[in-house]
PDB file of C-alpha atoms and ligand atoms in Angstrom:
ATOM      1  CA  UNK A   1       0.400 -21.216   0.534  1.00  0.00           C
ATOM      2  CA  UNK A   2      -3.341 -20.445   0.314  1.00  0.00           C
ATOM      3  CA  UNK A   3      -4.716 -19.366  -3.041  1.00  0.00           C
ATOM      4  CA  UNK A   4      -8.182 -18.336  -4.204  1.00  0.00           C
ATOM      5  CA  UNK A   5      -9.340 -17.843  -7.770  1.00  0.00           C
ATOM      6  CA  UNK A   6     -10.634 -14.360  -8.587  1.00  0.00           C
ATOM      7  CA  UNK A   7     -11.995 -13.768 -12.113  1.00  0.00           C
ATOM      8  CA  UNK A   8     -10.026 -16.798 -13.280  1.00  0.00           C
ATOM      9  CA  UNK A   9      -6.725 -15.604 -11.722  1.00  0.00           C
ATOM     10  CA  UNK A  10      -5.084 -17.503  -8.839  1.00  0.00           C
ATOM     11  CA  UNK A  11      -4.536 -14.991  -6.048  1.00  0.00           C
ATOM     12  CA  UNK A  12      -2.001 -15.983  -3.403  1.00  0.00           C
ATOM     13  CA  UNK A  13      -2.358 -14.711   0.139  1.00  0.00           C
ATOM     14  CA  UNK A  14      -0.822 -15.056   3.585  1.00  0.00           C
ATOM     15  CA  UNK A  15      -3.000 -15.460   6.647  1.00  0.00           C
ATOM     16  CA  UNK A  16      -2.106 -15.270  10.333  1.00  0.00           C
ATOM     17  CA  UNK A  17      -4.085 -14.813  13.542  1.00  0.00           C
ATOM     18  CA  UNK A  18      -7.797 -15.245  14.136  1.00  0.00           C
ATOM     19  CA  UNK A  19     -10.766 -13.488  15.655  1.00  0.00           C
ATOM     20  CA  UNK A  20     -13.662 -11.267  14.644  1.00  0.00           C
ATOM     21  CA  UNK A  21     -11.456  -8.426  13.427  1.00  0.00           C
ATOM     22  CA  UNK A  22      -9.679  -8.763  10.079  1.00  0.00           C
ATOM     23  CA  UNK A  23      -6.888  -6.527   8.812  1.00  0.00           C
ATOM     24  CA  UNK A  24      -6.467  -6.902   5.039  1.00  0.00           C
ATOM     25  CA  UNK A  25      -3.123  -5.655   3.690  1.00  0.00           C
ATOM     26  CA  UNK A  26      -2.577  -4.474   0.091  1.00  0.00           C
ATOM     27  CA  UNK A  27       0.982  -3.877  -1.162  1.00  0.00           C
ATOM     28  CA  UNK A  28       2.176  -1.109  -3.470  1.00  0.00           C
ATOM     29  CA  UNK A  29       3.749  -0.904  -6.933  1.00  0.00           C
ATOM     30  CA  UNK A  30       5.984  -3.885  -7.647  1.00  0.00           C
ATOM     31  CA  UNK A  31       5.342  -5.249  -4.148  1.00  0.00           C
ATOM     32  CA  UNK A  32       4.073  -8.474  -2.630  1.00  0.00           C
ATOM     33  CA  UNK A  33       2.916  -9.875   0.703  1.00  0.00           C
ATOM     34  CA  UNK A  34       6.622  -9.650   1.678  1.00  0.00           C
ATOM     35  CA  UNK A  35       6.301  -5.948   2.488  1.00  0.00           C
ATOM     36  CA  UNK A  36       3.961  -6.859   5.366  1.00  0.00           C
ATOM     37  CA  UNK A  37       6.138  -9.536   6.961  1.00  0.00           C
ATOM     38  CA  UNK A  38       6.376  -7.758  10.329  1.00  0.00           C
ATOM     39  CA  UNK A  39       2.637  -7.050  10.473  1.00  0.00           C
ATOM     40  CA  UNK A  40       1.768 -10.684   9.618  1.00  0.00           C
ATOM     41  CA  UNK A  41       4.150 -11.905  12.325  1.00  0.00           C
ATOM     42  CA  UNK A  42       3.511  -9.425  15.089  1.00  0.00           C
ATOM     43  CA  UNK A  43      -0.194  -8.513  14.977  1.00  0.00           C
ATOM     44  CA  UNK A  44      -1.546 -12.072  14.800  1.00  0.00           C
ATOM     45  CA  UNK A  45      -2.299 -12.090  18.542  1.00  0.00           C
ATOM     46  CA  UNK A  46      -5.057  -9.479  18.196  1.00  0.00           C
ATOM     47  CA  UNK A  47      -6.725 -10.058  14.826  1.00  0.00           C
ATOM     48  CA  UNK A  48      -6.896 -12.067  11.648  1.00  0.00           C
ATOM     49  CA  UNK A  49      -4.191 -10.608   9.382  1.00  0.00           C
ATOM     50  CA  UNK A  50      -4.513 -11.254   5.641  1.00  0.00           C
ATOM     51  CA  UNK A  51      -2.118 -10.011   2.949  1.00  0.00           C
ATOM     52  CA  UNK A  52      -2.662 -10.697  -0.753  1.00  0.00           C
ATOM     53  CA  UNK A  53      -0.451 -10.593  -3.830  1.00  0.00           C
ATOM     54  CA  UNK A  54      -2.182  -8.529  -6.520  1.00  0.00           C
ATOM     55  CA  UNK A  55      -2.301 -10.142 -10.013  1.00  0.00           C
ATOM     56  CA  UNK A  56       1.142 -10.321 -11.630  1.00  0.00           C
ATOM     57  CA  UNK A  57       2.845  -9.836  -8.256  1.00  0.00           C
ATOM     58  CA  UNK A  58       4.494 -12.230  -5.808  1.00  0.00           C
ATOM     59  CA  UNK A  59       3.010 -15.716  -6.160  1.00  0.00           C
ATOM     60  CA  UNK A  60      -0.270 -14.672  -7.801  1.00  0.00           C
ATOM     61  CA  UNK A  61      -1.055 -15.374 -11.437  1.00  0.00           C
ATOM     62  CA  UNK A  62      -2.250 -12.885 -14.031  1.00  0.00           C
ATOM     63  CA  UNK A  63      -0.643  -9.881 -15.609  1.00  0.00           C
ATOM     64  CA  UNK A  64      -1.150  -6.882 -13.366  1.00  0.00           C
ATOM     65  CA  UNK A  65      -3.381  -3.910 -14.127  1.00  0.00           C
ATOM     66  CA  UNK A  66      -2.804  -0.334 -15.155  1.00  0.00           C
ATOM     67  CA  UNK A  67      -5.879   1.173 -13.517  1.00  0.00           C
ATOM     68  CA  UNK A  68      -6.523   1.456  -9.799  1.00  0.00           C
ATOM     69  CA  UNK A  69     -10.206   0.568 -10.403  1.00  0.00           C
ATOM     70  CA  UNK A  70      -9.170  -2.823 -11.787  1.00  0.00           C
ATOM     71  CA  UNK A  71      -7.167  -3.596  -8.640  1.00  0.00           C
ATOM     72  CA  UNK A  72     -10.233  -2.539  -6.596  1.00  0.00           C
ATOM     73  CA  UNK A  73     -12.228  -5.224  -8.441  1.00  0.00           C
ATOM     74  CA  UNK A  74      -9.564  -7.789  -7.548  1.00  0.00           C
ATOM     75  CA  UNK A  75      -9.646  -6.847  -3.853  1.00  0.00           C
ATOM     76  CA  UNK A  76     -13.460  -6.980  -3.854  1.00  0.00           C
ATOM     77  CA  UNK A  77     -13.356 -10.404  -5.544  1.00  0.00           C
ATOM     78  CA  UNK A  78     -10.697 -11.573  -3.092  1.00  0.00           C
ATOM     79  CA  UNK A  79     -12.818 -10.568  -0.065  1.00  0.00           C
ATOM     80  CA  UNK A  80     -15.850 -12.316  -1.590  1.00  0.00           C
ATOM     81  CA  UNK A  81     -13.857 -15.484  -2.392  1.00  0.00           C
ATOM     82  CA  UNK A  82     -12.363 -15.695   1.110  1.00  0.00           C
ATOM     83  CA  UNK A  83     -15.675 -14.916   2.823  1.00  0.00           C
ATOM     84  CA  UNK A  84     -14.362 -11.756   4.473  1.00  0.00           C
ATOM     85  CA  UNK A  85     -17.505  -9.693   4.856  1.00  0.00           C
ATOM     86  CA  UNK A  86     -16.064  -6.675   6.652  1.00  0.00           C
ATOM     87  CA  UNK A  87     -12.398  -5.741   7.065  1.00  0.00           C
ATOM     88  CA  UNK A  88     -10.053  -3.001   8.117  1.00  0.00           C
ATOM     89  CA  UNK A  89      -8.413  -2.332   4.748  1.00  0.00           C
ATOM     90  CA  UNK A  90      -4.806  -1.181   4.861  1.00  0.00           C
ATOM     91  CA  UNK A  91      -2.898  -0.179   1.736  1.00  0.00           C
ATOM     92  CA  UNK A  92       0.670   0.928   1.164  1.00  0.00           C
ATOM     93  CA  UNK A  93       1.527   3.399  -1.604  1.00  0.00           C
ATOM     94  CA  UNK A  94      -0.359   2.168  -4.718  1.00  0.00           C
ATOM     95  CA  UNK A  95      -2.177  -0.172  -2.319  1.00  0.00           C
ATOM     96  CA  UNK A  96      -3.276   2.965  -0.466  1.00  0.00           C
ATOM     97  CA  UNK A  97      -4.755   4.278  -3.696  1.00  0.00           C
ATOM     98  CA  UNK A  98      -6.597   0.973  -4.085  1.00  0.00           C
ATOM     99  CA  UNK A  99      -7.822   1.262  -0.486  1.00  0.00           C
ATOM    100  CA  UNK A 100      -9.117   4.836  -0.996  1.00  0.00           C
ATOM    101  CA  UNK A 101     -10.888   3.875  -4.222  1.00  0.00           C
ATOM    102  CA  UNK A 102     -12.319   0.794  -2.471  1.00  0.00           C
ATOM    103  CA  UNK A 103     -13.605   2.978   0.401  1.00  0.00           C
ATOM    104  CA  UNK A 104     -15.330   5.257  -2.117  1.00  0.00           C
ATOM    105  CA  UNK A 105     -16.893   2.349  -4.039  1.00  0.00           C
ATOM    106  CA  UNK A 106     -17.722  -0.133  -1.244  1.00  0.00           C
ATOM    107  CA  UNK A 107     -17.832   1.677   2.112  1.00  0.00           C
ATOM    108  CA  UNK A 108     -20.162  -0.978   3.547  1.00  0.00           C
ATOM    109  CA  UNK A 109     -17.393  -3.587   3.372  1.00  0.00           C
ATOM    110  CA  UNK A 110     -15.022  -1.578   5.583  1.00  0.00           C
ATOM    111  CA  UNK A 111     -14.737  -1.340   9.339  1.00  0.00           C
ATOM    112  CA  UNK A 112     -11.678   0.863   9.019  1.00  0.00           C
ATOM    113  CA  UNK A 113      -9.178   2.262   6.548  1.00  0.00           C
ATOM    114  CA  UNK A 114      -5.415   2.551   6.987  1.00  0.00           C
ATOM    115  CA  UNK A 115      -3.409   4.552   4.467  1.00  0.00           C
ATOM    116  CA  UNK A 116       0.332   3.930   4.707  1.00  0.00           C
ATOM    117  CA  UNK A 117       2.859   5.991   2.688  1.00  0.00           C
ATOM    118  CA  UNK A 118       0.339   7.120   0.120  1.00  0.00           C
ATOM    119  CA  UNK A 119      -1.659  10.074  -1.164  1.00  0.00           C
ATOM    120  CA  UNK A 120      -4.909  11.100  -2.805  1.00  0.00           C
ATOM    121  CA  UNK A 121      -2.978  11.894  -5.982  1.00  0.00           C
ATOM    122  CA  UNK A 122       0.112   9.911  -6.984  1.00  0.00           C
ATOM    123  CA  UNK A 123       1.849  11.571  -9.910  1.00  0.00           C
ATOM    124  CA  UNK A 124       5.036   9.697 -10.793  1.00  0.00           C
ATOM    125  CA  UNK A 125       8.380  11.288 -11.631  1.00  0.00           C
ATOM    126  CA  UNK A 126       8.938  11.007 -15.424  1.00  0.00           C
ATOM    127  CA  UNK A 127      12.502   9.841 -14.625  1.00  0.00           C
ATOM    128  CA  UNK A 128      11.051   6.674 -13.041  1.00  0.00           C
ATOM    129  CA  UNK A 129       9.267   5.723 -16.290  1.00  0.00           C
ATOM    130  CA  UNK A 130      12.334   6.594 -18.390  1.00  0.00           C
ATOM    131  CA  UNK A 131      14.702   4.515 -16.244  1.00  0.00           C
ATOM    132  CA  UNK A 132      12.379   1.502 -16.033  1.00  0.00           C
ATOM    133  CA  UNK A 133      12.013   1.503 -19.831  1.00  0.00           C
ATOM    134  CA  UNK A 134      15.733   1.972 -20.516  1.00  0.00           C
ATOM    135  CA  UNK A 135      17.399  -0.161 -17.829  1.00  0.00           C
ATOM    136  CA  UNK A 136      15.023  -2.095 -15.570  1.00  0.00           C
ATOM    137  CA  UNK A 137      17.501  -3.065 -12.805  1.00  0.00           C
ATOM    138  CA  UNK A 138      18.846   0.502 -12.665  1.00  0.00           C
ATOM    139  CA  UNK A 139      15.283   1.868 -12.474  1.00  0.00           C
ATOM    140  CA  UNK A 140      14.427  -0.528  -9.640  1.00  0.00           C
ATOM    141  CA  UNK A 141      17.612   0.438  -7.766  1.00  0.00           C
ATOM    142  CA  UNK A 142      16.759   4.157  -8.195  1.00  0.00           C
ATOM    143  CA  UNK A 143      13.221   3.709  -6.826  1.00  0.00           C
ATOM    144  CA  UNK A 144      14.336   1.463  -3.963  1.00  0.00           C
ATOM    145  CA  UNK A 145      16.928   3.988  -2.763  1.00  0.00           C
ATOM    146  CA  UNK A 146      14.330   6.785  -2.897  1.00  0.00           C
ATOM    147  CA  UNK A 147      11.939   4.565  -0.935  1.00  0.00           C
ATOM    148  CA  UNK A 148      13.899   4.434   2.326  1.00  0.00           C
ATOM    149  CA  UNK A 149      15.323   7.031   4.711  1.00  0.00           C
ATOM    150  CA  UNK A 150      19.007   7.989   4.409  1.00  0.00           C
ATOM    151  CA  UNK A 151      19.831   5.935   7.525  1.00  0.00           C
ATOM    152  CA  UNK A 152      18.179   2.713   6.351  1.00  0.00           C
ATOM    153  CA  UNK A 153      20.352  -0.413   6.598  1.00  0.00           C
ATOM    154  CA  UNK A 154      21.867  -1.555   3.312  1.00  0.00           C
ATOM    155  CA  UNK A 155      20.372  -5.022   3.820  1.00  0.00           C
ATOM    156  CA  UNK A 156      16.863  -3.502   3.687  1.00  0.00           C
ATOM    157  CA  UNK A 157      17.634  -1.641   0.461  1.00  0.00           C
ATOM    158  CA  UNK A 158      19.088  -4.792  -1.112  1.00  0.00           C
ATOM    159  CA  UNK A 159      16.071  -6.861  -0.084  1.00  0.00           C
ATOM    160  CA  UNK A 160      13.697  -4.254  -1.559  1.00  0.00           C
ATOM    161  CA  UNK A 161      15.683  -4.276  -4.805  1.00  0.00           C
ATOM    162  CA  UNK A 162      15.603  -8.062  -5.083  1.00  0.00           C
ATOM    163  CA  UNK A 163      11.899  -8.282  -4.119  1.00  0.00           C
ATOM    164  CA  UNK A 164      10.973  -5.623  -6.698  1.00  0.00           C
ATOM    165  CA  UNK A 165      13.102  -7.226  -9.420  1.00  0.00           C
ATOM    166  CA  UNK A 166      10.892 -10.320  -9.061  1.00  0.00           C
ATOM    167  CA  UNK A 167       8.075  -8.213 -10.542  1.00  0.00           C
ATOM    168  CA  UNK A 168       8.152  -8.279 -14.357  1.00  0.00           C
ATOM    169  CA  UNK A 169       8.834  -4.878 -15.958  1.00  0.00           C
ATOM    170  CA  UNK A 170       5.406  -4.590 -17.660  1.00  0.00           C
ATOM    171  CA  UNK A 171       3.688  -5.187 -14.319  1.00  0.00           C
ATOM    172  CA  UNK A 172       5.686  -2.483 -12.516  1.00  0.00           C
ATOM    173  CA  UNK A 173       5.192  -0.038 -15.402  1.00  0.00           C
ATOM    174  CA  UNK A 174       1.443  -0.768 -15.306  1.00  0.00           C
ATOM    175  CA  UNK A 175       1.436  -0.094 -11.551  1.00  0.00           C
ATOM    176  CA  UNK A 176       3.113   3.280 -12.018  1.00  0.00           C
ATOM    177  CA  UNK A 177       0.715   4.190 -14.835  1.00  0.00           C
ATOM    178  CA  UNK A 178      -2.157   3.355 -12.489  1.00  0.00           C
ATOM    179  CA  UNK A 179      -0.614   5.594  -9.801  1.00  0.00           C
ATOM    180  CA  UNK A 180       0.061   8.429 -12.236  1.00  0.00           C
ATOM    181  CA  UNK A 181      -3.617   8.537 -13.301  1.00  0.00           C
ATOM    182  CA  UNK A 182      -4.958   8.283  -9.739  1.00  0.00           C
ATOM    183  CA  UNK A 183      -6.518  11.401  -8.255  1.00  0.00           C
ATOM    184  CA  UNK A 184      -9.262  11.445  -5.611  1.00  0.00           C
ATOM    185  CA  UNK A 185      -8.188  14.719  -3.994  1.00  0.00           C
ATOM    186  CA  UNK A 186     -11.652  16.219  -4.588  1.00  0.00           C
ATOM    187  CA  UNK A 187     -13.507  13.136  -3.295  1.00  0.00           C
ATOM    188  CA  UNK A 188     -11.909  12.425   0.089  1.00  0.00           C
ATOM    189  CA  UNK A 189     -14.804  13.999   2.024  1.00  0.00           C
ATOM    190  CA  UNK A 190     -17.056  11.231   0.665  1.00  0.00           C
ATOM    191  CA  UNK A 191     -15.077   8.587   2.589  1.00  0.00           C
ATOM    192  CA  UNK A 192     -17.189   7.676   5.645  1.00  0.00           C
ATOM    193  CA  UNK A 193     -14.778   5.097   7.107  1.00  0.00           C
ATOM    194  CA  UNK A 194     -12.736   5.683  10.301  1.00  0.00           C
ATOM    195  CA  UNK A 195      -9.251   6.304   8.914  1.00  0.00           C
ATOM    196  CA  UNK A 196      -5.684   6.121  10.166  1.00  0.00           C
ATOM    197  CA  UNK A 197      -2.926   7.680   8.034  1.00  0.00           C
ATOM    198  CA  UNK A 198       0.680   6.557   8.572  1.00  0.00           C
ATOM    199  CA  UNK A 199       3.698   8.238   6.965  1.00  0.00           C
ATOM    200  CA  UNK A 200       7.446   8.335   7.529  1.00  0.00           C
ATOM    201  CA  UNK A 201       8.928  11.786   8.092  1.00  0.00           C
ATOM    202  CA  UNK A 202      11.583  11.019   5.427  1.00  0.00           C
ATOM    203  CA  UNK A 203       9.172   9.689   2.786  1.00  0.00           C
ATOM    204  CA  UNK A 204      10.338  11.130  -0.550  1.00  0.00           C
ATOM    205  CA  UNK A 205       7.899   9.262  -2.808  1.00  0.00           C
ATOM    206  CA  UNK A 206       4.718  10.231  -0.960  1.00  0.00           C
ATOM    207  CA  UNK A 207       5.870  13.016   1.368  1.00  0.00           C
ATOM    208  CA  UNK A 208       4.226  13.945   4.699  1.00  0.00           C
ATOM    209  CA  UNK A 209       2.408  16.757   2.841  1.00  0.00           C
ATOM    210  CA  UNK A 210       0.332  14.045   1.102  1.00  0.00           C
ATOM    211  CA  UNK A 211      -0.476  12.382   4.448  1.00  0.00           C
ATOM    212  CA  UNK A 212      -1.481  15.725   5.975  1.00  0.00           C
ATOM    213  CA  UNK A 213      -3.807  16.315   3.041  1.00  0.00           C
ATOM    214  CA  UNK A 214      -5.451  12.934   3.666  1.00  0.00           C
ATOM    215  CA  UNK A 215      -5.844  13.724   7.369  1.00  0.00           C
ATOM    216  CA  UNK A 216      -7.363  17.151   6.705  1.00  0.00           C
ATOM    217  CA  UNK A 217      -9.848  15.962   4.085  1.00  0.00           C
ATOM    218  CA  UNK A 218     -11.060  12.587   5.400  1.00  0.00           C
ATOM    219  CA  UNK A 219     -13.522  13.264   8.223  1.00  0.00           C
ATOM    220  CA  UNK A 220     -12.073  12.350  11.622  1.00  0.00           C
ATOM    221  CA  UNK A 221      -8.862  10.853  10.192  1.00  0.00           C
ATOM    222  CA  UNK A 222      -5.897  10.447  12.526  1.00  0.00           C
ATOM    223  CA  UNK A 223      -2.296  10.907  11.372  1.00  0.00           C
ATOM    224  CA  UNK A 224       0.705   9.031  12.710  1.00  0.00           C
ATOM    225  CA  UNK A 225       3.964  10.547  11.463  1.00  0.00           C
ATOM    226  CA  UNK A 226       6.814   8.154  12.168  1.00  0.00           C
ATOM    227  CA  UNK A 227      10.272   9.669  12.673  1.00  0.00           C
ATOM    228  CA  UNK A 228      13.352   8.559  10.735  1.00  0.00           C
ATOM    229  CA  UNK A 229      11.372   6.448   8.280  1.00  0.00           C
ATOM    230  CA  UNK A 230      11.012   6.622   4.522  1.00  0.00           C
ATOM    231  CA  UNK A 231       8.332   5.368   2.140  1.00  0.00           C
ATOM    232  CA  UNK A 232       8.527   1.739   3.377  1.00  0.00           C
ATOM    233  CA  UNK A 233       7.695   2.861   6.911  1.00  0.00           C
ATOM    234  CA  UNK A 234       6.190  -0.551   7.819  1.00  0.00           C
ATOM    235  CA  UNK A 235       9.529  -2.247   7.082  1.00  0.00           C
ATOM    236  CA  UNK A 236      11.835   0.507   8.360  1.00  0.00           C
ATOM    237  CA  UNK A 237       9.949   1.215  11.586  1.00  0.00           C
ATOM    238  CA  UNK A 238       7.776  -1.883  12.120  1.00  0.00           C
ATOM    239  CA  UNK A 239       7.502  -1.419  15.892  1.00  0.00           C
ATOM    240  CA  UNK A 240       6.105   2.108  15.648  1.00  0.00           C
ATOM    241  CA  UNK A 241       3.853   1.149  12.724  1.00  0.00           C
ATOM    242  CA  UNK A 242       2.502  -1.833  14.650  1.00  0.00           C
ATOM    243  CA  UNK A 243       1.807   0.258  17.771  1.00  0.00           C
ATOM    244  CA  UNK A 244      -0.432   2.505  15.638  1.00  0.00           C
ATOM    245  CA  UNK A 245      -2.139  -0.481  13.967  1.00  0.00           C
ATOM    246  CA  UNK A 246      -2.589  -2.288  17.267  1.00  0.00           C
ATOM    247  CA  UNK A 247      -4.270   0.787  18.766  1.00  0.00           C
ATOM    248  CA  UNK A 248      -6.692   0.947  15.843  1.00  0.00           C
ATOM    249  CA  UNK A 249      -7.466  -2.778  15.903  1.00  0.00           C
ATOM    250  CA  UNK A 250      -8.101  -2.881  19.652  1.00  0.00           C
ATOM    251  CA  UNK A 251     -10.043   0.389  20.003  1.00  0.00           C
ATOM    252  CA  UNK A 252     -12.355  -0.257  22.977  1.00  0.00           C
ATOM    253  CA  UNK A 253     -15.976  -0.917  22.191  1.00  0.00           C
ATOM    254  CA  UNK A 254     -15.395  -1.210  18.470  1.00  0.00           C
ATOM    255  CA  UNK A 255     -16.116  -4.521  16.763  1.00  0.00           C
ATOM    256  CA  UNK A 256     -14.407  -4.271  13.376  1.00  0.00           C
TER     257      UNK A 256
HETATM  258  N1  COA B 301      -1.523  15.310  -1.593  1.00  0.00           N
HETATM  259  C1  COA B 301      -1.369  16.621  -1.381  1.00  0.00           C
HETATM  260  N2  COA B 301      -0.828  17.476  -2.289  1.00  0.00           N
HETATM  261  C2  COA B 301      -0.460  16.943  -3.463  1.00  0.00           C
HETATM  262  C3  COA B 301      -0.605  15.581  -3.765  1.00  0.00           C
HETATM  263  C4  COA B 301      -1.167  14.756  -2.777  1.00  0.00           C
HETATM  264  N3  COA B 301      -1.344  13.453  -2.974  1.00  0.00           N
HETATM  265  N4  COA B 301      -0.146  15.343  -5.000  1.00  0.00           N
HETATM  266  C5  COA B 301       0.259  16.525  -5.478  1.00  0.00           C
HETATM  267  N5  COA B 301       0.080  17.488  -4.548  1.00  0.00           N
HETATM  268  C6  COA B 301       0.401  18.892  -4.685  1.00  0.00           C
HETATM  269  C7  COA B 301       1.897  19.084  -4.956  1.00  0.00           C
HETATM  270  O1  COA B 301       2.643  19.143  -3.772  1.00  0.00           O
HETATM  271  C8  COA B 301       1.876  20.362  -5.702  1.00  0.00           C
HETATM  272  O2  COA B 301       1.734  21.414  -4.776  1.00  0.00           O
HETATM  273  P1  COA B 301       2.497  22.836  -5.000  1.00  0.00           P
HETATM  274  O3  COA B 301       1.944  23.351  -6.286  1.00  0.00           O
HETATM  275  O4  COA B 301       2.111  23.606  -3.790  1.00  0.00           O
HETATM  276  O5  COA B 301       3.947  22.503  -5.078  1.00  0.00           O
HETATM  277  C9  COA B 301       0.604  20.278  -6.539  1.00  0.00           C
HETATM  278  O6  COA B 301      -0.256  19.390  -5.824  1.00  0.00           O
HETATM  279  C10 COA B 301       0.810  19.694  -7.932  1.00  0.00           C
HETATM  280  O7  COA B 301       1.587  18.508  -7.815  1.00  0.00           O
HETATM  281  P2  COA B 301       1.650  17.300  -8.878  1.00  0.00           P
HETATM  282  O8  COA B 301       0.286  16.999  -9.280  1.00  0.00           O
HETATM  283  O9  COA B 301       2.408  16.195  -8.252  1.00  0.00           O
HETATM  284  O10 COA B 301       2.384  17.853 -10.144  1.00  0.00           O
HETATM  285  P3  COA B 301       3.848  18.454 -10.272  1.00  0.00           P
HETATM  286  O11 COA B 301       4.014  18.697 -11.732  1.00  0.00           O
HETATM  287  O12 COA B 301       4.015  19.603  -9.321  1.00  0.00           O
HETATM  288  O13 COA B 301       4.867  17.292  -9.793  1.00  0.00           O
HETATM  289  C11 COA B 301       6.018  15.182  -9.722  1.00  0.00           C
HETATM  290  C12 COA B 301       4.984  16.031 -10.449  1.00  0.00           C
HETATM  291  C13 COA B 301       5.995  13.788 -10.327  1.00  0.00           C
HETATM  292  C14 COA B 301       7.404  15.808  -9.802  1.00  0.00           C
HETATM  293  C15 COA B 301       5.606  15.090  -8.210  1.00  0.00           C
HETATM  294  O14 COA B 301       4.291  14.586  -8.148  1.00  0.00           O
HETATM  295  C16 COA B 301       6.497  14.249  -7.342  1.00  0.00           C
HETATM  296  O15 COA B 301       7.583  14.655  -6.954  1.00  0.00           O
HETATM  297  N6  COA B 301       5.995  13.044  -6.985  1.00  0.00           N
HETATM  298  C17 COA B 301       6.647  12.199  -5.980  1.00  0.00           C
HETATM  299  C18 COA B 301       7.634  11.245  -6.589  1.00  0.00           C
HETATM  300  C19 COA B 301       7.018  10.023  -7.183  1.00  0.00           C
HETATM  301  O16 COA B 301       7.238   9.710  -8.333  1.00  0.00           O
HETATM  302  N7  COA B 301       6.288   9.287  -6.380  1.00  0.00           N
HETATM  303  C20 COA B 301       5.712   8.043  -6.817  1.00  0.00           C
HETATM  304  C21 COA B 301       4.301   7.948  -6.340  1.00  0.00           C
HETATM  305  S1  COA B 301       3.713   6.307  -6.560  1.00  0.00           S
END
């Protein structure tokens, strides 16, 4: 279980694969490296794959943040501490907000950007805050059911619920506050990084409209809409997600 210390906080990460290209994976609200299990397992033959637990999440220490900018500082510190000079940064949901903000602040550190189930503005349903405050397990169940397509296997929903329940309530509430305040809709044209946007057609938390907005406003961005998948597209449709990632990571002539 590798760990590095970033601003005094132990940050846990998973690492597979090797090579000159590095894909760095950032989970979303209440998540952990666990949401990238299929990418860590199945892309290791083509690149170094690194997934971190943000503070307060998974096996990392600390308390979590309630501003996207603070998570950007953690990711920057993590890359410095692990000696990763240039990466393809891939974020899911809130992690996608962190990735966009990182691309705006530190474009020189990125060889590519992948935005999975996310948007340039992430307002949160007031009902989510109310439920999480009133009855945490019920709130987590509500979000987890919204986060998959109607046809998703029950075992996936149950595993999302139990993974998310491992995140303390104040951490998840902080994550959603960070999302709710996030808005870079007017700044996307400043992102110079080659970008891939991935979204499930049945995503109810960050609908395809958000992904299309990202594609239209980030210069040269490519959009991969994945059928029959909800918000956790990388867990629901890992094969299709990995085909898109593999294509990006092995683009001929590009050293990332
Ligand atoms: N990309 C493109 N368009 C976006 C956008 C994004 N990231 N975020 C908002 N918009 C659009 C909306 O579709 C809406 O367009 P419309 O006026 O044509 O309908 C407009 O901008 C304003 O939307 P919003 O800022 O979200 O305010 P709202 O009061 O209309 O809706 C919510 C608030 C919370 C109901 C809504 O944002 C929502 O349903 N969010 C998804 C559910 C959720 O909680 N997701 C969690 C994200 S972490």
